[in-house]
Coordinates of C-alpha atoms in Angstrom, one line a residue:
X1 CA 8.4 -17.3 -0.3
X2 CA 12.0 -17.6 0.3
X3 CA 15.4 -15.1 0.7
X4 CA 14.4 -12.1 2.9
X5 CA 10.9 -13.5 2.6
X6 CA 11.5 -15.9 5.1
X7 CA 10.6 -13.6 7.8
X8 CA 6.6 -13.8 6.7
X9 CA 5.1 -16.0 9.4
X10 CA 4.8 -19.2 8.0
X11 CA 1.8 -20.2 10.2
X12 CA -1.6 -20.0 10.3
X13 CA -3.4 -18.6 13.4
X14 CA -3.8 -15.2 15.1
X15 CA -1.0 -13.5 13.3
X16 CA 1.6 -11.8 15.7
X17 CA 3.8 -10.7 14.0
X18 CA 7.4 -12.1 13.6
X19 CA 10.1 -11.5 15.8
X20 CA 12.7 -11.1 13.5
X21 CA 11.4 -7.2 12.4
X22 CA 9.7 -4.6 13.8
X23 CA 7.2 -4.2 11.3
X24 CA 6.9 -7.7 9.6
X25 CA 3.6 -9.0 7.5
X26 CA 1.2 -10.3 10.2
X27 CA -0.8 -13.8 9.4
X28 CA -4.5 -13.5 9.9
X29 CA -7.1 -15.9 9.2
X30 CA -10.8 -15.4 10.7
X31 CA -9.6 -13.5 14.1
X32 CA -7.9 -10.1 14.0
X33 CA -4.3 -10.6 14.4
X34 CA -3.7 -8.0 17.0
X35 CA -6.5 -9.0 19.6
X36 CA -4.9 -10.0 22.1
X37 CA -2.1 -7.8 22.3
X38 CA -1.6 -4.9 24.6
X39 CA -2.7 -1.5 24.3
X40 CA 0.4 0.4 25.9
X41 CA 2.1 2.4 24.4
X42 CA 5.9 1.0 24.1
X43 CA 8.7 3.4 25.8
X44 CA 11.5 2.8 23.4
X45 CA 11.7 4.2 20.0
X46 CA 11.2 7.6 20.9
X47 CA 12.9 8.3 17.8
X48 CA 10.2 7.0 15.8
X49 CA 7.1 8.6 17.9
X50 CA 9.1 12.2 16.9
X51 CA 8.6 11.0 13.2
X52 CA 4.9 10.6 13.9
X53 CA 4.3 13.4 15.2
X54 CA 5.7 15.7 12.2
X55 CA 3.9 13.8 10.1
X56 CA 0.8 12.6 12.4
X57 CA -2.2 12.6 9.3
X58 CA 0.0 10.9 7.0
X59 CA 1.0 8.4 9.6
X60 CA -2.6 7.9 10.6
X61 CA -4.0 7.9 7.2
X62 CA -1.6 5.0 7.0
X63 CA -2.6 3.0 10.3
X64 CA -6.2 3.5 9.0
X65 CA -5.8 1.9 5.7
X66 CA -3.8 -1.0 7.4
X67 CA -6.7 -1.7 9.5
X68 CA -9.0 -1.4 6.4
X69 CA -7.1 -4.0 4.8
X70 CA -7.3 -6.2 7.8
X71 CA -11.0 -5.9 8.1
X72 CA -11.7 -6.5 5.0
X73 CA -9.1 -9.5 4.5
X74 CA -11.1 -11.2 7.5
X75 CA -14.0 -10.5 6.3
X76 CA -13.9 -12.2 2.9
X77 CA -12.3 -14.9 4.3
X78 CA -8.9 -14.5 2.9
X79 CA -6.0 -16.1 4.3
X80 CA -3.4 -13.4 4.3
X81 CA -0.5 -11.7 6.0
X82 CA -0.7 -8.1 6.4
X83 CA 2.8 -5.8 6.3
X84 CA 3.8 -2.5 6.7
X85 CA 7.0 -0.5 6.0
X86 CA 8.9 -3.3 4.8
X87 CA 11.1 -1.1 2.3
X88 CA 13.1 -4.6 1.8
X89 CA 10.2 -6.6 0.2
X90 CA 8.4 -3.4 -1.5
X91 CA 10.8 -0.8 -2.0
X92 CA 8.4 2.6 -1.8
X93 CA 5.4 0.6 -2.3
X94 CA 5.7 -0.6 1.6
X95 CA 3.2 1.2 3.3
X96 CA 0.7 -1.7 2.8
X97 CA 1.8 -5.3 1.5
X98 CA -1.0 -7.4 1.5
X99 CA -0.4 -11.1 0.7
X100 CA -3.3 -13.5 0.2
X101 CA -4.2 -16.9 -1.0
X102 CA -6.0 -17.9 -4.3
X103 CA -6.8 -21.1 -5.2
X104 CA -7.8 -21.0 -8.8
X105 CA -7.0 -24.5 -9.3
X106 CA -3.9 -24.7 -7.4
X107 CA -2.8 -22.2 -4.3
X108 CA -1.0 -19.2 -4.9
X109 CA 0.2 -16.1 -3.1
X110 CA -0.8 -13.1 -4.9
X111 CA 0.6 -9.7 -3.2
X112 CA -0.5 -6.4 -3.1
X113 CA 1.8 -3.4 -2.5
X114 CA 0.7 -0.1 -1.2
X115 CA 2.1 3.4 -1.1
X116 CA -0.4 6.1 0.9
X117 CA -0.5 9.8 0.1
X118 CA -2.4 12.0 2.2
X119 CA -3.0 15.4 2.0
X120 CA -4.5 18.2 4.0
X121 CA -5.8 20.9 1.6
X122 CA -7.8 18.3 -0.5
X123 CA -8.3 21.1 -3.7
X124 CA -4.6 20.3 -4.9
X125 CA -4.4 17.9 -7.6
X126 CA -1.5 15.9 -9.4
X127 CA -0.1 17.0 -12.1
X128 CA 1.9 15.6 -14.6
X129 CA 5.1 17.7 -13.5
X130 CA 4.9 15.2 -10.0
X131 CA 4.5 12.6 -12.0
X132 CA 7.9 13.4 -13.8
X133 CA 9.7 14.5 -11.1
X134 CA 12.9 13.0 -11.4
X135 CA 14.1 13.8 -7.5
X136 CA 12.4 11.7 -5.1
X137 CA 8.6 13.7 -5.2
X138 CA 5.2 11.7 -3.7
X139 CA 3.6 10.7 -7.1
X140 CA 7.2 10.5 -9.2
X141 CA 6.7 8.1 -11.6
X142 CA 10.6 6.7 -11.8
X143 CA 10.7 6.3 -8.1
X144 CA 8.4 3.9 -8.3
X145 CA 9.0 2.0 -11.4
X146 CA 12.4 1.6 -9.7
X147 CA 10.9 -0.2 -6.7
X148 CA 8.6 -2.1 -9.5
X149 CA 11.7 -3.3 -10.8
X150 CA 12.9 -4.6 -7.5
X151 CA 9.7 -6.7 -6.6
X152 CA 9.9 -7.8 -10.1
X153 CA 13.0 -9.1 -9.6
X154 CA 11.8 -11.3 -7.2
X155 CA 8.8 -13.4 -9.6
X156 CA 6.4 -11.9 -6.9
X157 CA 3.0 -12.5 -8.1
X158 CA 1.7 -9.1 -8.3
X159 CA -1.9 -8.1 -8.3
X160 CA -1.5 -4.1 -8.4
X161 CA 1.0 -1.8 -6.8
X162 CA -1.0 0.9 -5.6
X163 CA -0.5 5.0 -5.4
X164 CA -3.5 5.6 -2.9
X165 CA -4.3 9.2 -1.8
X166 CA -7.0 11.7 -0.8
X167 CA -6.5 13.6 -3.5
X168 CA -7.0 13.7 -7.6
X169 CA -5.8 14.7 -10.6
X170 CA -5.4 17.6 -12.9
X171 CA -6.8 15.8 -15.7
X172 CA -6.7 18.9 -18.0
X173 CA -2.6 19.4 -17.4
X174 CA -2.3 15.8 -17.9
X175 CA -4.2 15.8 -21.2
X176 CA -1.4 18.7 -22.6
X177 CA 1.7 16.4 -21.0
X178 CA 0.1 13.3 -23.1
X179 CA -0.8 11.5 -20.8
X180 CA -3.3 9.3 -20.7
X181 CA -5.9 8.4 -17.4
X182 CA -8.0 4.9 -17.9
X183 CA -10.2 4.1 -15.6
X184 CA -10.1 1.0 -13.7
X185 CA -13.7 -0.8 -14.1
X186 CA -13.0 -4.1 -12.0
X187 CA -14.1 -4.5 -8.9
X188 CA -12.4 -4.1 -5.5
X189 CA -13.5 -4.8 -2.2
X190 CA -10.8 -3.0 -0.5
X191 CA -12.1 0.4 -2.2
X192 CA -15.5 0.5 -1.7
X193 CA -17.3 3.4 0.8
X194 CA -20.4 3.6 1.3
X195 CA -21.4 7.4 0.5
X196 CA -17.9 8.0 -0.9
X197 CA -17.5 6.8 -4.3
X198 CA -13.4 6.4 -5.5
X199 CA -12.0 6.4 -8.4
X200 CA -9.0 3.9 -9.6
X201 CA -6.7 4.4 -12.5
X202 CA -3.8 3.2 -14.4
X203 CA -1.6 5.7 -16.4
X204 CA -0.6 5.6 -20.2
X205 CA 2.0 7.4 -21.8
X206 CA 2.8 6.6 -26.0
X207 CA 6.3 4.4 -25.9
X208 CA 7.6 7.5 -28.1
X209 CA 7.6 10.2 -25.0
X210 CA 10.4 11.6 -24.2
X211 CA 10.1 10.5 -20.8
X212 CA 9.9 6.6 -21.7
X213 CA 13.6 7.2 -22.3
X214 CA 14.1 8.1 -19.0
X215 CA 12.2 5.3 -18.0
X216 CA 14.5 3.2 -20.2
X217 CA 17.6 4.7 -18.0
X218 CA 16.8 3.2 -14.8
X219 CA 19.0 1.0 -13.3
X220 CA 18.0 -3.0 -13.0
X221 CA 19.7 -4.9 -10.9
X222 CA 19.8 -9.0 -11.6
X223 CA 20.9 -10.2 -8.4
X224 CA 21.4 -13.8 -9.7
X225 CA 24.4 -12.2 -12.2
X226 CA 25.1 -9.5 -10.2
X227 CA 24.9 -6.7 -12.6
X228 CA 23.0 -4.0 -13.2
X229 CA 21.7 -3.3 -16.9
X230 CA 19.0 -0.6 -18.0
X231 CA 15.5 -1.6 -17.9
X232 CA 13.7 -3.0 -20.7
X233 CA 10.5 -1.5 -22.6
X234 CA 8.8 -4.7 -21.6
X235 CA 9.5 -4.0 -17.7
X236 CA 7.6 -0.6 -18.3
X237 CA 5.0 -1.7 -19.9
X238 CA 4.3 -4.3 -17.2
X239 CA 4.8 -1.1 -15.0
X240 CA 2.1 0.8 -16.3
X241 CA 0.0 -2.5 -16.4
X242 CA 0.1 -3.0 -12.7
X243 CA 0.6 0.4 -11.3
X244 CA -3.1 1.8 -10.1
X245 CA -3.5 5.1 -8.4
X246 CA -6.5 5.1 -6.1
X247 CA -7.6 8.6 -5.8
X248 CA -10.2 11.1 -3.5
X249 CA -10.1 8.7 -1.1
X250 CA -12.2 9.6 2.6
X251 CA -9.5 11.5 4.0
X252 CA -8.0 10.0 7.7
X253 CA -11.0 11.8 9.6
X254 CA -13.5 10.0 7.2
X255 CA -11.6 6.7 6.9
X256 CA -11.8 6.3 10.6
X257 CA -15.5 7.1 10.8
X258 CA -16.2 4.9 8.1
X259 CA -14.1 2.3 9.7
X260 CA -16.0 2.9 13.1
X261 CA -19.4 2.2 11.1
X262 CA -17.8 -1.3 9.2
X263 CA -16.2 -2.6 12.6
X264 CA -19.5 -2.1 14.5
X265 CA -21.4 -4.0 11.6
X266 CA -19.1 -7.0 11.4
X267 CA -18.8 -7.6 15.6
X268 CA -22.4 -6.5 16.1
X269 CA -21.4 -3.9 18.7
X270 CA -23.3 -1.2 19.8
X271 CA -20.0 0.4 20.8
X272 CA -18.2 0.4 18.2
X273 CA -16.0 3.6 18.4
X274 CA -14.2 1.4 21.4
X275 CA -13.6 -1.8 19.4
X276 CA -12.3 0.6 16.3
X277 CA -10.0 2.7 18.5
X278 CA -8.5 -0.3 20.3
X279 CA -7.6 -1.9 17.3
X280 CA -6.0 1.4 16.0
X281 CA -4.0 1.8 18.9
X282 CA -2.5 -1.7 19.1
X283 CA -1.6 -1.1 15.5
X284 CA -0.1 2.0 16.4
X285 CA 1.7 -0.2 19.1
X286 CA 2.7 -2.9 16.5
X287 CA 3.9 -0.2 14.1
X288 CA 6.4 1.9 16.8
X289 CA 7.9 -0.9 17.7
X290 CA 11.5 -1.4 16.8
X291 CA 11.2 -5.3 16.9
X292 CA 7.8 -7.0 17.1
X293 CA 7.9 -9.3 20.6

């Protein structure tokens, strides 16, 4: 990876993450990146504790998905890099970038981008009015195919860009807006919970809805001419292809149970509720931090 990419750690090993950004992707291999690091609390950035604590179960929600992704990265062997809230790189899918290696007859990076949406009364459900929200909303649909746009931009490899929340949809509303839920059937590691079944799905709305024209008004930039032109009805349909909402997720409570249960099983720990919670808090550590040291 090149251009602002050049900040990824370009070295195998335990992953610290680089110095050149306070939330940078972290390399990992077979050994949790953050085990050696310390488990105080940093004193600056008191500006960014404030922000977690106005938005504390989202923020968590967050951490605990990160550290999902990093347990199951080292479990299956990957090796990857691990990111979070690197708006340069994923736009408003930067909650989560995971970056891994495939060799499928010659090495590749594929990336995975992330966006997390928790919610505390779990009966609301999404509706296609958020998801045509044209002023910044949690599950607006333009908001993100912007940012798709911008890793697109790039000839990223993309696996999926991801909508991941606690929460599902109003299937019924959707139905009268025309728009269409399809189930994703392929399998994925990273979303499987034992005793708490998911559900993963990619949206379809007909090329002739009136909101594919708005789609169509989106600004593209093509940094290489320097220009901005209106996206293409081929950009949104590779939208559509790769965007995935993964929905009734655990909530952060569960997650973190269920993450206590899967870190106990991998190190063989009796006492596993200590290993889990130190590795939460030093990526609570990592992600305060205005510059990673």
């Amino acid at each position: 990876m090149t251009n602002k990419r050049d900040k990824l750690n370009k070295d195998s090993g335990r992953g610290s993450p680089v110095k050149k950004t306070r939330k940078n992707l972290t390399n990992a291999t077979q050994t949790p990146p953050l085990a050696g690091a310390s488990s105080s609390v940093p004193e600056e950035a008191p500006e960014v504790a404030q922000g977690l604590r106005k938005t504390n179960h989202g923020v968590i929600f967050q951490l605990k998905l990160l550290m999902l992704f990093l347990i199951r990265g080292i479990r299956a062997g990957h090796a990857f890099r691990l990111g979070t809230e690197m708006e340069d790189i994923g736009g408003k899918f930067d909650d989560i970038i995971f970056q891994y290696e495939v060799d499928d007859g010659g090495k590749r990076q594929v990336n995975r981008y992330l966006q997390a949406k928790h919610k505390q009364n779990e009966s609301t459900k999404i509706t296609a009015g958020q998801l045509f929200n044209e002023t910044e909303g949690d599950f607006s649909l333009l908001k993100y195919f912007s940012s798709y746009c911008g890793i697109l931009s790039r000839k990223d490899d993309i696996q999926d860009c991801i909508i991941c929340t606690n929460i599902g949809f109003n299937s019924d509303n959707l139905l009268k807006k025309e728009i269409q839920l399809i189930t994703v059937n392929t399998d994925d590691e990273m979303f499987k919970f034992r005793r708490h079944p998911v559900a993963r799905y990619k949206i379809e709305i007909d090329p002739g809805h009136a909101f594919w024209g708005k789609l169509r008004q989106v600004n593209v930039e093509e940094p290489a001419k320097k220009l901005k032109r209106n996206a293409t009805d081929n950009e949104i349909n590779s939208f559509f292809d790769k965007l995935v909402f993964v929905v009734n997720t655990p909530n952060e409570v569960r997650l973190g149970n269920l993450l206590t249960e899967e870190v106990g099983e991998y190190y063989e720990l009796n006492k596993a509720d200590f290993q889990s919670d130190f590795i939460l808090r030093n990526m609570l550590d990592w992600f305060k931090l205005k510059k990673s040291e």
